[in-house]
PDB file of C-alpha atoms in Angstrom:
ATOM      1  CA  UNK A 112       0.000   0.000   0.000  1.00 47.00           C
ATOM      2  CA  UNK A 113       1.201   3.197  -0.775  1.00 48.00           C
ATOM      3  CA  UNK A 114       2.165   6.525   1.069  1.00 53.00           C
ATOM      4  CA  UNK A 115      -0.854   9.168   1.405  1.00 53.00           C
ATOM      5  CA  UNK A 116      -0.373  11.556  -1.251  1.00 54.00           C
ATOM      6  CA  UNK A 117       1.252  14.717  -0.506  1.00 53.00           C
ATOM      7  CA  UNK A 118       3.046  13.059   2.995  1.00 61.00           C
ATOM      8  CA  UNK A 119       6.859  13.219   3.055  1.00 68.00           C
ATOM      9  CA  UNK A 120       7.881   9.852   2.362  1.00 79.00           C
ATOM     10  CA  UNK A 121      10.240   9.615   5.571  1.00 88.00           C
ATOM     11  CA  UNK A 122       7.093  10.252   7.827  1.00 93.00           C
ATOM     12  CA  UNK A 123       6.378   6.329   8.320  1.00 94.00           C
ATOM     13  CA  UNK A 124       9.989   6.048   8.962  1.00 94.00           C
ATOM     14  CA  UNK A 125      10.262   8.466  11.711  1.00 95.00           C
ATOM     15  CA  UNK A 126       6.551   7.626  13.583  1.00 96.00           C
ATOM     16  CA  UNK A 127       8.100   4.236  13.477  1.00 96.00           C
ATOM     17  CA  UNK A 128      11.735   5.267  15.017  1.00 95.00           C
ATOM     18  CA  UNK A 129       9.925   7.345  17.680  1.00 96.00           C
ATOM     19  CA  UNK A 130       7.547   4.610  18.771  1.00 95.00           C
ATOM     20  CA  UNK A 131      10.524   2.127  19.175  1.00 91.00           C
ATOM     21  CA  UNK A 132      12.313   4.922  21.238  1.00 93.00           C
ATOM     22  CA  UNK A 133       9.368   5.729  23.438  1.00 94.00           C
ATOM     23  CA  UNK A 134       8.877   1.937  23.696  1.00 89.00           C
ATOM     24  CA  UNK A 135      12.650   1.638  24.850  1.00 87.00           C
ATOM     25  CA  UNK A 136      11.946   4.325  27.419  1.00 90.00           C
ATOM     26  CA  UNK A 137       8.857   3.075  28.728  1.00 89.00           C
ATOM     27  CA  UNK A 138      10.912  -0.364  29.574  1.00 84.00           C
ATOM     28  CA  UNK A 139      13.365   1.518  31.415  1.00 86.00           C
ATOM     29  CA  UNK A 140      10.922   3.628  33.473  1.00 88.00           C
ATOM     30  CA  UNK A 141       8.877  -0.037  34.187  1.00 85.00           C
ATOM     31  CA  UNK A 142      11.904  -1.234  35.416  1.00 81.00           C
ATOM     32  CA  UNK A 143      11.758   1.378  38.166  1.00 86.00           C
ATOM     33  CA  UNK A 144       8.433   0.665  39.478  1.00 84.00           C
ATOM     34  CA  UNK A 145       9.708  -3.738  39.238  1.00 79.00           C
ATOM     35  CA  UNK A 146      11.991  -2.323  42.699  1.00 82.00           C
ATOM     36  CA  UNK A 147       8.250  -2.362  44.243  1.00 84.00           C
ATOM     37  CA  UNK A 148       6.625  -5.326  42.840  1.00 80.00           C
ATOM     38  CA  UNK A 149       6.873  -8.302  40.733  1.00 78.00           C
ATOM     39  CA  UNK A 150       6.493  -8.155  36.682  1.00 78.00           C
ATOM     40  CA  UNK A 151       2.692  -9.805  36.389  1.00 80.00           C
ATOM     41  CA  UNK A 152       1.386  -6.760  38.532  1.00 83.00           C
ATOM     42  CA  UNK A 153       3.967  -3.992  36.414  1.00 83.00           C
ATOM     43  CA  UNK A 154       2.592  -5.442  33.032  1.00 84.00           C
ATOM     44  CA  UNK A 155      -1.514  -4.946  34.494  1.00 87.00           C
ATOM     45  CA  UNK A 156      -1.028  -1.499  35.574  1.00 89.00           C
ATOM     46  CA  UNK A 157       0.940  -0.590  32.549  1.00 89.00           C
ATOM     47  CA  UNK A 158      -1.631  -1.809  30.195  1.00 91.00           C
ATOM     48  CA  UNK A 159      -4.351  -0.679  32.659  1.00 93.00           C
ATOM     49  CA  UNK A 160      -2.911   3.218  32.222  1.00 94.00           C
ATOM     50  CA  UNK A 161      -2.091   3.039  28.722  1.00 95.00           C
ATOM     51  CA  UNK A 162      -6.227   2.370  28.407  1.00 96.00           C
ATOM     52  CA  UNK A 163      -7.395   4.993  30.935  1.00 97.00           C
ATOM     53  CA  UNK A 164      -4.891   7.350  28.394  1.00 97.00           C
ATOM     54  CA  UNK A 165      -7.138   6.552  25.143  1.00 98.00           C
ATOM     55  CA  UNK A 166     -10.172   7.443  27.321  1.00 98.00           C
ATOM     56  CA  UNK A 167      -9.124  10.202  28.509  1.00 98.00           C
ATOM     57  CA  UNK A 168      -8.839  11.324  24.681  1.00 97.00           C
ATOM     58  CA  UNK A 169     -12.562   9.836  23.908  1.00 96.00           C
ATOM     59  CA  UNK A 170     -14.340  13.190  24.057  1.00 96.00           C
ATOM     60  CA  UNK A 171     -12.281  14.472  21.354  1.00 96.00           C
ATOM     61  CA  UNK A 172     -11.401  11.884  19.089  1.00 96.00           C
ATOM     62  CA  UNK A 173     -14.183   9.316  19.681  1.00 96.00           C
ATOM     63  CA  UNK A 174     -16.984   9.195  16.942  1.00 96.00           C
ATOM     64  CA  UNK A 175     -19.703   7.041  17.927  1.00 95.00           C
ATOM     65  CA  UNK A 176     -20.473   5.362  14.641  1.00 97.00           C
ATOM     66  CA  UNK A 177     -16.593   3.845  14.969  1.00 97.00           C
ATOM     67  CA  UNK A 178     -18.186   1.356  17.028  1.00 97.00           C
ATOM     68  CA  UNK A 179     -20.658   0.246  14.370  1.00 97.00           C
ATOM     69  CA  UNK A 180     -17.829  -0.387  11.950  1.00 97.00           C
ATOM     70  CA  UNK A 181     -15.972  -3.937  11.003  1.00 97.00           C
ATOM     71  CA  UNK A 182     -13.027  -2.738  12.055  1.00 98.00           C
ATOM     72  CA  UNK A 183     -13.782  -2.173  15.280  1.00 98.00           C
ATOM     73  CA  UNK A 184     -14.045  -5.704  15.756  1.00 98.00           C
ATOM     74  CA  UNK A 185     -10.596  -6.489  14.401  1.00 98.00           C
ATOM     75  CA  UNK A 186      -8.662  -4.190  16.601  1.00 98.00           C
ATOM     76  CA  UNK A 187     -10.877  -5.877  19.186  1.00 97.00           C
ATOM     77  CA  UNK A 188      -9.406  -8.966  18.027  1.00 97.00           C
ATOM     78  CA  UNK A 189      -6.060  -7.567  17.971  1.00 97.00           C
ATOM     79  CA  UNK A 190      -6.454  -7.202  21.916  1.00 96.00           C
ATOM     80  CA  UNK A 191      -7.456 -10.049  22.461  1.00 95.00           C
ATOM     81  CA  UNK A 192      -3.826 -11.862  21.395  1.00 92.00           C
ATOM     82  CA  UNK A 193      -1.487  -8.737  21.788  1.00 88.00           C
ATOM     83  CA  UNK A 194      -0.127  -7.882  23.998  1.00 81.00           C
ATOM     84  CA  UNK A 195      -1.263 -10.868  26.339  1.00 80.00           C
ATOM     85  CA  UNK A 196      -0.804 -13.715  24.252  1.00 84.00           C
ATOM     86  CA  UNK A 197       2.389 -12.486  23.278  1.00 84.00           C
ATOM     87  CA  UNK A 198       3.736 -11.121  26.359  1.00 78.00           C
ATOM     88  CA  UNK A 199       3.006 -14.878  27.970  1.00 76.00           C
ATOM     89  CA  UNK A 200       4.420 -16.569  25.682  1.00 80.00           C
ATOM     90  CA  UNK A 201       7.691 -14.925  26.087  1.00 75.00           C
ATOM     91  CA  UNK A 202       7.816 -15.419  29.187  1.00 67.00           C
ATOM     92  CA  UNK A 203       7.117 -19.204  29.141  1.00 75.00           C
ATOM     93  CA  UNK A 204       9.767 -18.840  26.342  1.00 76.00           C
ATOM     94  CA  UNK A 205      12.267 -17.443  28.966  1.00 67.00           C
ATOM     95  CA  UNK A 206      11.248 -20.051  31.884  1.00 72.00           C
ATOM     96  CA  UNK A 207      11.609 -23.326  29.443  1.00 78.00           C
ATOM     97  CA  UNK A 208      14.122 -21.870  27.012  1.00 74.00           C
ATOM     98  CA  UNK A 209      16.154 -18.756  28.765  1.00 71.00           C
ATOM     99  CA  UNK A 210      16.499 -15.460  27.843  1.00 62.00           C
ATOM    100  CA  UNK A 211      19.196 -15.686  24.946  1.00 63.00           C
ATOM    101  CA  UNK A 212      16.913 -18.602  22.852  1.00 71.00           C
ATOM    102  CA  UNK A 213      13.748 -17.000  23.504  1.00 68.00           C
ATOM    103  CA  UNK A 214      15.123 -13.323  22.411  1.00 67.00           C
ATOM    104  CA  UNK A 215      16.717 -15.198  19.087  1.00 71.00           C
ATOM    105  CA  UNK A 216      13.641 -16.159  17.971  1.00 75.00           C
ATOM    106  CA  UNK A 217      11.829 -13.546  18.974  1.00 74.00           C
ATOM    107  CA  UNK A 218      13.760 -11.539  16.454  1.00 76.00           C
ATOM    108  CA  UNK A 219      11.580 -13.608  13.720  1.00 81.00           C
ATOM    109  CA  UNK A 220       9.229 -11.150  13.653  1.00 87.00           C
ATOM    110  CA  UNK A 221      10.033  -8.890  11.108  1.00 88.00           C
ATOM    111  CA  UNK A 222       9.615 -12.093   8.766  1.00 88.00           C
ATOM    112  CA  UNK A 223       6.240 -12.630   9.878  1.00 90.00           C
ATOM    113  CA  UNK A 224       5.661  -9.277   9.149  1.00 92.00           C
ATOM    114  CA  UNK A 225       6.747  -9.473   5.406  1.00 91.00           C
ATOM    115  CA  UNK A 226       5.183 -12.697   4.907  1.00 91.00           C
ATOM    116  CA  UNK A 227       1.390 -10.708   6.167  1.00 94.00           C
ATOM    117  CA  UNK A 228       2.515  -7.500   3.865  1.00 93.00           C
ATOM    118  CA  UNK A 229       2.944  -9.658   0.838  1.00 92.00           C
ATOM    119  CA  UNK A 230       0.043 -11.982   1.219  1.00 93.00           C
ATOM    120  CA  UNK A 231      -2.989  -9.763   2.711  1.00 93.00           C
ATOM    121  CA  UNK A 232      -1.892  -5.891   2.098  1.00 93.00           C
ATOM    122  CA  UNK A 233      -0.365  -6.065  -1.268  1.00 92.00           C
ATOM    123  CA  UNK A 234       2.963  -5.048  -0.575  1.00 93.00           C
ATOM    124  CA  UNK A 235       5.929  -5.943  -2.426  1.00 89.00           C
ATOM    125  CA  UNK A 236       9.478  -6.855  -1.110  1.00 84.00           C
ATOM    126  CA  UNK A 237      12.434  -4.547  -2.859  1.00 83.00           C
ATOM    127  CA  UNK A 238      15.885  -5.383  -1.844  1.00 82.00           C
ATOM    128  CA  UNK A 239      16.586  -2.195   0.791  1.00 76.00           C
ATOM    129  CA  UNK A 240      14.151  -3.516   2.545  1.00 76.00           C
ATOM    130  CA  UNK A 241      15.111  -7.028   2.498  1.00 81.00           C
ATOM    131  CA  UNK A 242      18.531  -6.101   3.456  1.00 85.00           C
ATOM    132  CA  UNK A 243      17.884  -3.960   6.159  1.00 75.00           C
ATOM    133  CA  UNK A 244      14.925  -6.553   7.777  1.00 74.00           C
ATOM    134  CA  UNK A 245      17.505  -8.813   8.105  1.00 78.00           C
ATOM    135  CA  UNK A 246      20.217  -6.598   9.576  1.00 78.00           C
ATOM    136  CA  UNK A 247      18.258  -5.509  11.977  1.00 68.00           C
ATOM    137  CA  UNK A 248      17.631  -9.200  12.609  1.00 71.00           C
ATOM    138  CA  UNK A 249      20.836 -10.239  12.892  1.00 75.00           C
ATOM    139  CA  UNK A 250      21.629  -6.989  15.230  1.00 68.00           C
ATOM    140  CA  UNK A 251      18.760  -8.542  17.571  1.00 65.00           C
ATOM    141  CA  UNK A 252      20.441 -12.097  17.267  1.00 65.00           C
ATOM    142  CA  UNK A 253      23.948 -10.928  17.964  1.00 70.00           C
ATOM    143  CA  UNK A 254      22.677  -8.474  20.801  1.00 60.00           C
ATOM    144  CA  UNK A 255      20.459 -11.590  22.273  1.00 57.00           C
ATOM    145  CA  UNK A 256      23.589 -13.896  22.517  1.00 57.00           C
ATOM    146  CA  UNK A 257      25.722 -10.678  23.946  1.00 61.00           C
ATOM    147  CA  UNK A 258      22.743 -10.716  26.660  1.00 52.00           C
ATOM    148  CA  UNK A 259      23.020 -12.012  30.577  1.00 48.00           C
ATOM    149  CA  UNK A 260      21.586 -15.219  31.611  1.00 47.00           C
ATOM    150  CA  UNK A 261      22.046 -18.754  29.912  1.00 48.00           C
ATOM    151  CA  UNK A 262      19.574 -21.008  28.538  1.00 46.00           C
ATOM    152  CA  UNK A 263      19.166 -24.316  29.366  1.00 48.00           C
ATOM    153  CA  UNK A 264      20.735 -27.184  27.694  1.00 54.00           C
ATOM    154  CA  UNK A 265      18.044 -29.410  27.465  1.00 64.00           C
ATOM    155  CA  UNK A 266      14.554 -28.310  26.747  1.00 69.00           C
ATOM    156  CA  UNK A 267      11.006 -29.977  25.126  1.00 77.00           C
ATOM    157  CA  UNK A 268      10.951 -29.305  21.577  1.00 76.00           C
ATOM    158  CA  UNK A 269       7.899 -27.294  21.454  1.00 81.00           C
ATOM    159  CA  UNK A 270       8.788 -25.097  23.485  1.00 79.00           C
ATOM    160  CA  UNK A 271      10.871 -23.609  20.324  1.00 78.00           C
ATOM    161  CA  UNK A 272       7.319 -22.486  19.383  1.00 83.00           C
ATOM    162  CA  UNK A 273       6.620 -20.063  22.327  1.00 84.00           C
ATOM    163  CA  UNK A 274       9.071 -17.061  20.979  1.00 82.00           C
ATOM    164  CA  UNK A 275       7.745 -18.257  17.931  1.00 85.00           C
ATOM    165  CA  UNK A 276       3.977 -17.697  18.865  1.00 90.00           C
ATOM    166  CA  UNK A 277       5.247 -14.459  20.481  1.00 86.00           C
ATOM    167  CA  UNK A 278       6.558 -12.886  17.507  1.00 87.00           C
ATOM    168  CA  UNK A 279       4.251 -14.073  15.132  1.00 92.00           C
ATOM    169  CA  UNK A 280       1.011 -12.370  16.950  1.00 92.00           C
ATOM    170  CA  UNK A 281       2.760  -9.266  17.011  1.00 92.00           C
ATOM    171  CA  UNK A 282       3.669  -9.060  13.364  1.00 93.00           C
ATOM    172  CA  UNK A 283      -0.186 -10.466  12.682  1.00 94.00           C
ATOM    173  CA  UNK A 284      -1.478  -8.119  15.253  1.00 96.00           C
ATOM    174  CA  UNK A 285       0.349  -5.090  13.403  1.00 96.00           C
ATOM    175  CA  UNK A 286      -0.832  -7.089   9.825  1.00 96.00           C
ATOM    176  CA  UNK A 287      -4.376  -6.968  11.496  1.00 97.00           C
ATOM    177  CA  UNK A 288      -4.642  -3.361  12.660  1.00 97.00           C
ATOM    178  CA  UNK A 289      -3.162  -2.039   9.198  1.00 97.00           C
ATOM    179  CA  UNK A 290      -5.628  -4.049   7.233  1.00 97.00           C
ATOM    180  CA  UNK A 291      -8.412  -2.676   9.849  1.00 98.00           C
ATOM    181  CA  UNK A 292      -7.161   1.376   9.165  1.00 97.00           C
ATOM    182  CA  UNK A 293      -7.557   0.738   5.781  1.00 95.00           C
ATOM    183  CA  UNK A 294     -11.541   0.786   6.403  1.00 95.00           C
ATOM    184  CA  UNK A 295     -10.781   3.624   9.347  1.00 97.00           C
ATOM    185  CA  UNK A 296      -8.329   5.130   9.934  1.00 96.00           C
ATOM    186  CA  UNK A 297      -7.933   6.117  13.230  1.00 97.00           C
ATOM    187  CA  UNK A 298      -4.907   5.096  15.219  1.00 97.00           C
ATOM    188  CA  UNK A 299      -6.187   6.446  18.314  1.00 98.00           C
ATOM    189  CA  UNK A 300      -9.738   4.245  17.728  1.00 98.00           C
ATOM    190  CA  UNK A 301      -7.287   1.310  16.988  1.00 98.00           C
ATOM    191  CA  UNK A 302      -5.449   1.897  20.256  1.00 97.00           C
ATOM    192  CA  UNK A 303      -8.229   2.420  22.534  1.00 98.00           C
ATOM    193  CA  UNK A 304     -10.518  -0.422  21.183  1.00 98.00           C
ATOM    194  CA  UNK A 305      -7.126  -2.690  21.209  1.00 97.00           C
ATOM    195  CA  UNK A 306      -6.372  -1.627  24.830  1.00 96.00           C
ATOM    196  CA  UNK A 307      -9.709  -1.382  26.422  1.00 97.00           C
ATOM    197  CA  UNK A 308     -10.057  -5.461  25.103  1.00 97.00           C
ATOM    198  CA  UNK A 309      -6.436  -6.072  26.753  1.00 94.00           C
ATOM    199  CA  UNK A 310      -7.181  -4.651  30.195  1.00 94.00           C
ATOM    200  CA  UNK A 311     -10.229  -7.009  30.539  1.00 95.00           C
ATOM    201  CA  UNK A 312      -8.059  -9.734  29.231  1.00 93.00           C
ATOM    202  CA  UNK A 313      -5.207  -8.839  32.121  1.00 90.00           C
ATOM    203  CA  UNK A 314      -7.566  -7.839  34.533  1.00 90.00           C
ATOM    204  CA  UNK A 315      -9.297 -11.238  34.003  1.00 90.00           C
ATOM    205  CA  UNK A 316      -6.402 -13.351  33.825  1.00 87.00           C
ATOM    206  CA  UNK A 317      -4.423 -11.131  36.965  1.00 87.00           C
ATOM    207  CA  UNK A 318      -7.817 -11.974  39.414  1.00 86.00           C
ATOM    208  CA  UNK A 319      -8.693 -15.460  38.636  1.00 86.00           C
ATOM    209  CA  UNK A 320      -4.656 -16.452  39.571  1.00 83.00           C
ATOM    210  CA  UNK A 321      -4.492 -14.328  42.650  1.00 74.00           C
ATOM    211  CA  UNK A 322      -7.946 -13.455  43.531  1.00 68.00           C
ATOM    212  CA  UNK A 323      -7.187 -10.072  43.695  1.00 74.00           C
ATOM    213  CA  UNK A 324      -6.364  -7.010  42.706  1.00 70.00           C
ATOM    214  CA  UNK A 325      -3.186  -5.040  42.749  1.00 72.00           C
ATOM    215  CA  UNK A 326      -2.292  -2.750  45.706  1.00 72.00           C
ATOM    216  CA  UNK A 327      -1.885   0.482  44.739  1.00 75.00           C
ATOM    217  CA  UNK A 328      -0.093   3.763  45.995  1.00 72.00           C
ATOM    218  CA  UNK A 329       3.397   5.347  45.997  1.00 68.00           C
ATOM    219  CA  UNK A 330       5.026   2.595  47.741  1.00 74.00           C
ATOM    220  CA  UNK A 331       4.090   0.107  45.816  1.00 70.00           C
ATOM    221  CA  UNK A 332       5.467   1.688  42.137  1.00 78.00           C
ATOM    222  CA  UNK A 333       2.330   2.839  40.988  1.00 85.00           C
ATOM    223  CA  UNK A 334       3.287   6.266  39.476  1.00 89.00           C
ATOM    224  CA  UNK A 335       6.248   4.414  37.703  1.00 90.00           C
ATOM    225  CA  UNK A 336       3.763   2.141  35.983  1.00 90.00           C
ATOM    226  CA  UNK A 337       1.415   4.570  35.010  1.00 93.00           C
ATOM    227  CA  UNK A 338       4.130   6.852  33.727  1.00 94.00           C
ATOM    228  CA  UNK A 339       5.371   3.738  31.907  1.00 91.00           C
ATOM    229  CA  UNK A 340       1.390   2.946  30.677  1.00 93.00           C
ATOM    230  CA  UNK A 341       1.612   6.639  29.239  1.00 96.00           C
ATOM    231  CA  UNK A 342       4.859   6.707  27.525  1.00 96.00           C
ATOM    232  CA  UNK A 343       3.550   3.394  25.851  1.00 94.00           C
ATOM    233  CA  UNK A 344       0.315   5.239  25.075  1.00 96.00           C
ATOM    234  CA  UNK A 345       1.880   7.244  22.787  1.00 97.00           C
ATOM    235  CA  UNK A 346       4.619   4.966  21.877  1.00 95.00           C
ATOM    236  CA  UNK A 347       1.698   2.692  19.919  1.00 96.00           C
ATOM    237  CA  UNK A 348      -0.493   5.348  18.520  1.00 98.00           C
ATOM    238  CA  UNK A 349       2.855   6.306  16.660  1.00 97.00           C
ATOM    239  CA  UNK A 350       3.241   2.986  15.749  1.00 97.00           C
ATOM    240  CA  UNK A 351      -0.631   3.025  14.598  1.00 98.00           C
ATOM    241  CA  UNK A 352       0.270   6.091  12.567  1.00 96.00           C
ATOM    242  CA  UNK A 353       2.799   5.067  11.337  1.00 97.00           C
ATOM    243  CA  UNK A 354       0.756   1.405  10.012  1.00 97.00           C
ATOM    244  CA  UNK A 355      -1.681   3.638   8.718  1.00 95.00           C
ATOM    245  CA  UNK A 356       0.724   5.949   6.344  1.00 94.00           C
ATOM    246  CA  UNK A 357       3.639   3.360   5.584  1.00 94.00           C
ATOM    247  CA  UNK A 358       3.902  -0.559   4.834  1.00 94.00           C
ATOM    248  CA  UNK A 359       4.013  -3.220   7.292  1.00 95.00           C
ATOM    249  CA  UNK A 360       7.353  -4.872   5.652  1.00 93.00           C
ATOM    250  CA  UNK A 361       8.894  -1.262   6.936  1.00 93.00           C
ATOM    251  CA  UNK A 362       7.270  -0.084  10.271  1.00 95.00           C
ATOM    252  CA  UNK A 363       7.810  -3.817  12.176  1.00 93.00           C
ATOM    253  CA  UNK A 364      11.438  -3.977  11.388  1.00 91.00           C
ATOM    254  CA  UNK A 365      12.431  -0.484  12.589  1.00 91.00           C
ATOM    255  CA  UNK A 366      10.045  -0.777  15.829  1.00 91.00           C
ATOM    256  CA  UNK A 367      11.741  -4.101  15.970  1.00 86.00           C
ATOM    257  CA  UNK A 368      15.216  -2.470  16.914  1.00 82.00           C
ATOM    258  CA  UNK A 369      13.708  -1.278  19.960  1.00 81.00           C
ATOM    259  CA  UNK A 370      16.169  -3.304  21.848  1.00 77.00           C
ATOM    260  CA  UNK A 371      19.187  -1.261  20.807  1.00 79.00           C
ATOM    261  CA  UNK A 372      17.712   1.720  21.867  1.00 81.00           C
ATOM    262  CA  UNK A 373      17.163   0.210  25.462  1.00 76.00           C
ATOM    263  CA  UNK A 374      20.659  -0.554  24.990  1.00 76.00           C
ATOM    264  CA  UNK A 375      21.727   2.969  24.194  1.00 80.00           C
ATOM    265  CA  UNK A 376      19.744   4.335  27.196  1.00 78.00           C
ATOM    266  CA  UNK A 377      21.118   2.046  29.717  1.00 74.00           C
ATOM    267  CA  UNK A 378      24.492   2.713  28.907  1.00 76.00           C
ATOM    268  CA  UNK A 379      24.053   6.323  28.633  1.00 75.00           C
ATOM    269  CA  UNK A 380      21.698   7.125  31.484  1.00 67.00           C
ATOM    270  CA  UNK A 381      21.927   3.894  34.000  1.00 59.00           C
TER     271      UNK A 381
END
């Protein structure tokens, strides 16, 4: 699918950059507020304050006849697989596999992502792009296998198939929500429909394991993880923008080299 007509060509390129920096610094402010509590309770306040952000927005941006549209029920799709599925699945990746397997794989998904472009949006492969998917690849291999922590030695085959899963519903959860824009095109309506979905998801999921909900208040990290929940906020509506101007074969592999911005920021500022 093509640029909009009259945008600066570089515009998709740049939403993209900025929502794999803000993504990068929402990680690092997270892992403030994991000094007060463990990472299941982090992840449901994060995603819980990145919703309450698109809400706060509604009275603005929120037509009512979005909700009467089919694509309101694919970015409500979308949450229903991303981030939870995804984010679980790494994590299982991490207990069965380690860190440095699970992150390998992981670094699949820019593939996924230009296997969806081709097939459902149209989009065709050139050789910059092909060449630069897989560097950054590669960059996310080599920085993987650089990383702390080893993986286990012996481990059940399938379990190869967790960072797999994890990857693969982001890419198709990007595929998805680009497809959906295409009908409307409303980032911020993709966002808060894909969010709102989510928190029931991880509020859900966080109650019926621990039966209840999180404590709340300064000592427990809670303005870290809402700060965190509204970095991200804007971290994926660029991303959304950026799906909705460029092509999925580009935006996934430059959000993908999020990691090397966390890099850059921990060596710089921690």
């Amino acid at each position: 699918m093509a640029n909009m007509p009259g945008l600066h060509p570089l515009a998709p390129i740049l939403l993209a950059l900025g929502s794999a920096t803000l993504f990068a610094i929402s990680i690092q402010v997270l892992h403030q507020g994991l000094r007060f509590t463990d990472s299941e309770t982090g992840s449901l306040l994060q995603i819980l304050a990145t919703t309450i952000c698109y809400w706060i927005l509604a009275p603005w941006l929120l037509e009512s006849w979005y909700w009467l549209t089919p694509a309101a029920l694919l970015f409500a799709a979308v949450g229903l697989f991303k981030p939870s599925v995804s984010a679980n699945a790494s994590m299982l990746g991490v207990h069965y596999l380690g860190p440095t397997p699970t992150s390998t794989l992981a670094a699949s998904s820019p593939l996924f992502a230009a296997a969806f472009g081709v097939m459902f949006l149209d989009e065709r492969l050139t050789l910059p792009i092909i060449i630069g998917t897989f560097a950054i690849m590669a960059g996310s291999v080599t920085l993987a296998q650089n990383g702390r922590g080893q993986a286990q030695r012996a481990w059940p085959l399938w379990a190869l198939g967790l960072p797999l899963l994890a990857a693969f519903v982001r890419a198709s959860g990007d595929g998805v929500t680009k497809f959906a824009m295409a009908e409307l095109p409303s980032p911020y309506f993709a966002g808060l429909v894909s969010f709102s979905v989510s928190s029931i998801v991880a509020v859900s999921v966080y109650g019926a394991r621990h039966r209840t909900l999180p404590r709340l208040g300064v000592r427990y990290g809670t303005g870290w993880y809402f700060l965190a929940g509204t970095i991200n906020a804007i971290s994926v509506f660029c991303l959304n923008k950026a799906l909705q101007l460029g092509e999925l074969i580009v935006v996934v592999p430059i959000v993908s080299a999020s990691p090397f911005i966390t890099l850059l920021i921990s060596m710089v500022f921690i």
